[in-house]
CSV table of C-alpha atoms in Angstrom, one decimal:
chain,number,residue,atom,x,y,z
A,557,MET,CA,30.6,-38.8,-140.2
A,558,LYS,CA,29.7,-35.5,-142.0
A,559,HIS,CA,29.4,-32.2,-140.2
A,560,PRO,CA,29.5,-33.4,-136.6
A,561,SER,CA,28.5,-31.2,-133.7
A,562,LEU,CA,29.6,-31.4,-130.1
A,563,LEU,CA,27.3,-31.1,-127.1
A,564,THR,CA,28.8,-30.9,-123.6
A,565,SER,CA,27.2,-31.9,-120.3
A,566,LYS,CA,27.6,-29.9,-117.2
A,567,THR,CA,30.5,-30.9,-114.8
A,568,ILE,CA,29.5,-32.5,-111.6
A,569,VAL,CA,31.6,-33.8,-108.7
A,570,ILE,CA,31.0,-37.4,-107.7
A,571,GLU,CA,32.0,-38.8,-104.3
A,572,PRO,CA,34.1,-42.0,-104.1
A,573,GLY,CA,31.9,-45.1,-104.7
A,574,TYR,CA,28.8,-43.0,-105.6
A,575,ASP,CA,26.9,-43.2,-108.9
A,576,GLU,CA,25.5,-39.9,-110.3
A,577,SER,CA,24.0,-38.8,-113.6
A,578,VAL,CA,24.3,-35.9,-116.1
A,579,GLU,CA,21.9,-35.0,-118.9
A,580,VAL,CA,22.4,-33.4,-122.3
A,581,VAL,CA,19.4,-32.1,-124.2
A,582,ILE,CA,19.5,-32.8,-128.0
A,583,ASP,CA,17.1,-30.5,-129.8
A,584,ASN,CA,18.0,-31.2,-133.5
A,585,PRO,CA,15.9,-34.1,-134.9
A,586,ASN,CA,18.3,-34.4,-137.8
A,587,GLN,CA,21.2,-35.6,-135.7
A,588,ARG,CA,22.1,-38.9,-134.0
A,589,LEU,CA,24.5,-39.7,-131.2
A,590,LYS,CA,27.6,-41.3,-132.7
A,591,ARG,CA,30.4,-41.1,-130.1
A,592,LEU,CA,31.1,-40.2,-126.5
A,593,LEU,CA,34.2,-38.4,-125.4
A,594,ILE,CA,35.5,-38.2,-121.9
A,595,SER,CA,38.8,-36.5,-120.9
A,596,HIS,CA,41.5,-39.1,-120.2
A,597,GLU,CA,42.2,-37.4,-116.9
A,598,ILE,CA,38.6,-38.1,-115.9
A,599,ALA,CA,38.0,-41.4,-117.7
A,600,ASP,CA,40.5,-43.4,-115.6
A,601,HIS,CA,38.5,-42.9,-112.5
A,602,PHE,CA,35.0,-43.8,-113.6
A,603,MET,CA,32.8,-46.7,-114.7
A,604,MET,CA,29.8,-45.7,-116.9
A,605,THR,CA,26.7,-47.5,-115.7
A,606,LYS,CA,23.9,-46.1,-117.8
A,607,LEU,CA,23.3,-44.5,-121.2
A,608,SER,CA,19.7,-43.9,-122.0
A,609,PHE,CA,17.6,-41.7,-124.2
A,610,GLY,CA,13.9,-41.0,-123.4
A,611,GLY,CA,14.0,-44.0,-121.0
A,612,ARG,CA,15.4,-46.4,-123.6
A,613,ASP,CA,18.6,-48.1,-122.5
A,614,GLN,CA,21.4,-48.0,-125.1
A,615,MET,CA,23.7,-50.4,-123.3
A,616,LEU,CA,23.7,-54.1,-124.2
A,617,SER,CA,24.1,-55.4,-120.7
A,618,SER,CA,23.4,-54.3,-117.1
A,619,SER,CA,27.1,-54.4,-116.3
A,620,GLY,CA,29.1,-51.2,-116.3
A,621,VAL,CA,31.6,-50.1,-118.9
A,622,PRO,CA,35.0,-48.5,-118.2
A,623,ALA,CA,34.9,-44.9,-119.0
A,624,ALA,CA,38.4,-45.4,-120.6
A,625,LEU,CA,36.5,-46.8,-123.6
A,626,PHE,CA,35.5,-43.2,-124.4
A,627,SER,CA,38.7,-41.5,-123.4
A,628,THR,CA,40.0,-38.7,-125.6
A,629,GLU,CA,43.2,-40.8,-125.9
A,630,ALA,CA,41.3,-44.0,-126.9
A,631,ALA,CA,41.3,-45.3,-130.5
A,632,PRO,CA,38.1,-43.7,-131.9
A,633,GLU,CA,35.0,-45.7,-132.7
A,634,ASP,CA,31.6,-44.6,-133.9
A,635,TYR,CA,28.5,-46.3,-132.6
A,636,ASP,CA,25.0,-46.8,-133.9
A,637,PHE,CA,22.8,-45.7,-130.9
A,638,ASP,CA,19.1,-45.3,-131.1
A,639,VAL,CA,19.5,-41.7,-129.8
A,640,LEU,CA,18.0,-39.1,-132.1
A,641,GLY,CA,17.4,-35.4,-131.5
A,642,ASN,CA,14.5,-33.9,-129.5
A,643,GLY,CA,15.2,-35.2,-126.0
A,644,PRO,CA,17.7,-35.6,-123.1
A,645,VAL,CA,20.5,-38.2,-123.1
A,646,LYS,CA,21.2,-39.5,-119.6
A,647,ILE,CA,24.7,-40.8,-118.7
A,648,SER,CA,25.4,-42.3,-115.2
A,649,ALA,CA,28.8,-43.0,-113.9
A,650,THR,CA,30.4,-44.4,-110.7
A,651,ASN,CA,33.5,-42.9,-109.1
A,652,THR,CA,35.9,-45.9,-108.7
A,653,SER,CA,38.7,-43.8,-107.1
A,654,GLY,CA,39.3,-43.0,-103.5
A,655,GLU,CA,38.5,-39.2,-103.7
A,656,PRO,CA,35.9,-36.9,-105.1
A,657,ARG,CA,36.3,-36.4,-108.8
A,658,PRO,CA,34.7,-34.2,-111.5
A,659,PHE,CA,32.8,-35.9,-114.3
A,660,SER,CA,31.6,-34.6,-117.6
A,661,VAL,CA,31.0,-36.0,-121.1
A,662,VAL,CA,31.0,-34.6,-124.7
A,663,LEU,CA,28.5,-36.1,-127.2
A,664,VAL,CA,29.6,-36.2,-130.8
A,665,MET,CA,26.5,-35.9,-133.0
A,666,GLY,CA,26.4,-37.0,-136.6
A,667,VAL,CA,23.9,-36.2,-139.4
A,668,PHE,CA,21.0,-38.5,-139.5
A,669,LEU,CA,19.3,-39.0,-142.9
A,670,LYS,CA,15.6,-39.5,-142.4
A,671,ASP,CA,15.1,-41.6,-145.5
A,672,LEU,CA,17.5,-44.2,-144.3
A,673,SER,CA,16.8,-46.7,-141.5
A,674,PHE,CA,19.2,-47.6,-138.8
A,675,PRO,CA,22.0,-50.0,-140.2
A,676,SER,CA,21.7,-53.6,-139.3
A,677,PRO,CA,23.8,-55.0,-137.7
A,678,ARG,CA,24.8,-52.0,-135.6
A,679,ARG,CA,27.9,-51.2,-133.6
A,680,ASN,CA,27.7,-50.9,-129.8
A,681,PHE,CA,29.6,-52.1,-126.7
A,682,LEU,CA,29.1,-54.7,-124.0
A,683,GLY,CA,30.2,-54.0,-120.5
A,684,PHE,CA,31.6,-56.6,-118.0
A,685,GLY,CA,31.5,-54.5,-114.8
A,686,SER,CA,34.3,-54.7,-112.2
A,687,THR,CA,35.7,-57.8,-110.6
A,688,LEU,CA,38.2,-58.1,-107.7
A,689,ILE,CA,40.8,-60.8,-108.6
A,690,PRO,CA,43.2,-62.1,-106.0
A,691,ALA,CA,46.9,-61.9,-106.5
A,692,GLY,CA,48.2,-64.5,-108.9
A,693,ALA,CA,44.7,-65.9,-109.5
A,694,SER,CA,42.6,-66.3,-112.6
A,695,ALA,CA,38.9,-65.5,-113.0
A,696,ASP,CA,36.2,-66.1,-115.6
A,697,ILE,CA,34.3,-62.8,-116.1
A,698,GLY,CA,31.0,-63.0,-118.1
A,699,ALA,CA,28.4,-60.7,-119.6
A,700,LYS,CA,25.0,-61.5,-121.1
A,701,PRO,CA,24.0,-59.2,-124.0
A,702,THR,CA,20.3,-58.2,-124.4
A,703,ARG,CA,20.6,-58.6,-128.1
A,704,SER,CA,22.6,-60.9,-130.4
A,705,PHE,CA,26.2,-59.7,-130.3
A,706,TYR,CA,29.3,-60.3,-132.4
A,707,GLY,CA,32.4,-59.2,-130.5
A,708,ALA,CA,35.2,-57.5,-132.4
A,709,ARG,CA,37.4,-55.5,-130.1
A,710,LEU,CA,38.4,-56.2,-126.4
A,711,VAL,CA,39.1,-53.0,-124.5
A,712,VAL,CA,41.0,-53.0,-121.1
A,713,PRO,CA,41.8,-49.6,-119.4
A,714,SER,CA,45.4,-48.9,-119.9
A,715,ALA,CA,45.7,-47.8,-116.2
A,716,MET,CA,45.4,-51.5,-115.2
A,717,THR,CA,46.8,-53.5,-118.2
A,718,GLU,CA,50.2,-54.0,-116.7
A,719,HIS,CA,48.7,-56.2,-114.0
A,720,PHE,CA,46.6,-58.6,-116.1
A,721,ALA,CA,46.8,-61.1,-118.9
A,722,VAL,CA,44.0,-62.7,-121.1
A,723,SER,CA,43.9,-66.5,-121.1
A,724,GLY,CA,40.8,-67.1,-123.2
A,725,ILE,CA,37.6,-65.8,-124.6
A,726,ARG,CA,34.5,-68.0,-124.9
A,727,CYS,CA,31.2,-67.4,-126.7
A,728,ASN,CA,28.8,-69.4,-124.6
A,729,PHE,CA,30.9,-72.6,-124.3
A,730,THR,CA,33.1,-72.3,-127.4
A,731,GLU,CA,36.7,-71.1,-127.1
A,732,GLN,CA,37.5,-68.3,-129.6
A,733,LEU,CA,41.2,-67.9,-129.2
A,734,SER,CA,43.6,-70.5,-130.6
A,735,PHE,CA,46.4,-69.5,-128.2
A,736,ALA,CA,44.3,-70.4,-125.2
A,737,MET,CA,45.3,-74.0,-125.2
A,738,THR,CA,48.8,-73.7,-126.7
A,739,THR,CA,50.7,-70.7,-125.4
A,740,SER,CA,51.0,-68.3,-122.5
A,741,PRO,CA,48.3,-65.7,-121.7
A,742,VAL,CA,48.4,-62.5,-123.7
A,743,PRO,CA,49.4,-59.3,-121.8
A,744,ALA,CA,46.3,-57.1,-121.4
A,745,MET,CA,48.2,-54.1,-122.7
A,746,VAL,CA,47.6,-55.6,-126.2
A,747,PHE,CA,43.9,-54.7,-125.6
A,748,SER,CA,44.4,-51.2,-124.2
A,749,GLU,CA,41.8,-48.6,-125.2
A,750,LYS,CA,44.6,-46.8,-127.0
A,751,ALA,CA,45.3,-49.8,-129.3
A,752,PRO,CA,43.4,-50.0,-132.6
A,753,GLN,CA,41.1,-53.0,-133.4
A,754,ILE,CA,43.1,-56.1,-134.3
A,755,GLY,CA,42.7,-56.8,-138.0
A,756,ARG,CA,40.1,-55.4,-140.4
A,757,HIS,CA,37.2,-57.1,-138.7
A,758,GLY,CA,38.6,-57.5,-135.3
A,759,PHE,CA,38.2,-60.8,-133.5
A,760,ASP,CA,35.1,-61.6,-135.5
A,761,LEU,CA,33.8,-63.8,-132.6
A,762,ASP,CA,30.9,-66.2,-132.9
A,763,ARG,CA,27.4,-64.8,-132.2
A,764,VAL,CA,26.4,-64.6,-128.6
A,765,ARG,CA,22.6,-64.7,-128.4
A,766,PRO,CA,20.6,-62.9,-125.8
A,767,HIS,CA,21.1,-64.3,-122.3
A,768,GLU,CA,24.1,-66.4,-123.5
A,769,PHE,CA,27.5,-65.6,-122.0
A,770,LEU,CA,30.5,-63.9,-123.5
A,771,THR,CA,33.2,-64.9,-121.1
A,772,ILE,CA,36.8,-63.6,-120.7
A,773,GLN,CA,39.4,-65.5,-118.7
A,774,ILE,CA,41.7,-63.1,-116.9
A,775,HIS,CA,44.9,-63.7,-114.9
A,776,ASN,CA,46.1,-61.3,-112.3
A,777,THR,CA,49.9,-61.3,-112.8
A,778,SER,CA,50.6,-59.0,-109.8
A,779,ARG,CA,51.3,-59.7,-106.1
A,780,ASP,CA,48.2,-57.8,-105.0
A,781,ALA,CA,44.4,-58.3,-105.3
A,782,ARG,CA,43.2,-55.9,-108.0
A,783,ASN,CA,40.0,-54.8,-109.7
A,784,PHE,CA,39.6,-55.7,-113.3
A,785,SER,CA,37.2,-54.1,-115.8
A,786,CYS,CA,36.8,-54.3,-119.5
A,787,ALA,CA,34.4,-54.0,-122.4
A,788,PHE,CA,33.9,-55.6,-125.9
A,789,THR,CA,32.8,-53.5,-128.8
A,790,GLY,CA,31.2,-55.1,-131.8
A,791,MET,CA,28.1,-55.5,-133.8
A,792,PHE,CA,24.6,-56.4,-132.6
A,793,ASP,CA,21.2,-57.1,-134.2
A,794,ASP,CA,17.7,-58.0,-133.0
A,795,ALA,CA,17.8,-61.6,-134.1
């Protein structure tokens, strides 16, 4: 990314359980949004529920994404959003903690070459929302992308990884992980936002077409019911 610039939203205070929005105006038509950054002290307490530009939704599902994906301590990833200059970017977030918390976000803008079209496929993320899983229980958590999606990296907020393990990943009905039928579940800490992508191309999952399910089987290894959230990053196209 050449000559990036940083744009910062105002800081707002969001009450527990409430969803609020911030806007950042981009006035340079030669730039494109490449990355979001959220302080790790903030990110652990929020779920990002919307990212839009000029009314165009940039998220691949209606489910929220853990803000930890964009933490300043997370392994960095650049994305291929539609967002260009000359307009406001709207980011909405829900406070998942039990007390009022400040929220703000930094946009990392990269140079956009007008003579080049958007790459295809493009990199984006798929959210799975938040699910309460009883103590010692397992749950299948699914998300339906709005465009064809190829999952590469599973991200679980590090604040919760010690309490969960991953038992399987399915694209529609096809199991993607060879360990799922042969060994114990993998500790979720392997998929922390601080951990880099596994391998050069990540998981390289099968394609999940629009309105098919990408499903993750999660086991709560603790003695208490706990909320689980995660996201998949990967490539998408319009096919």
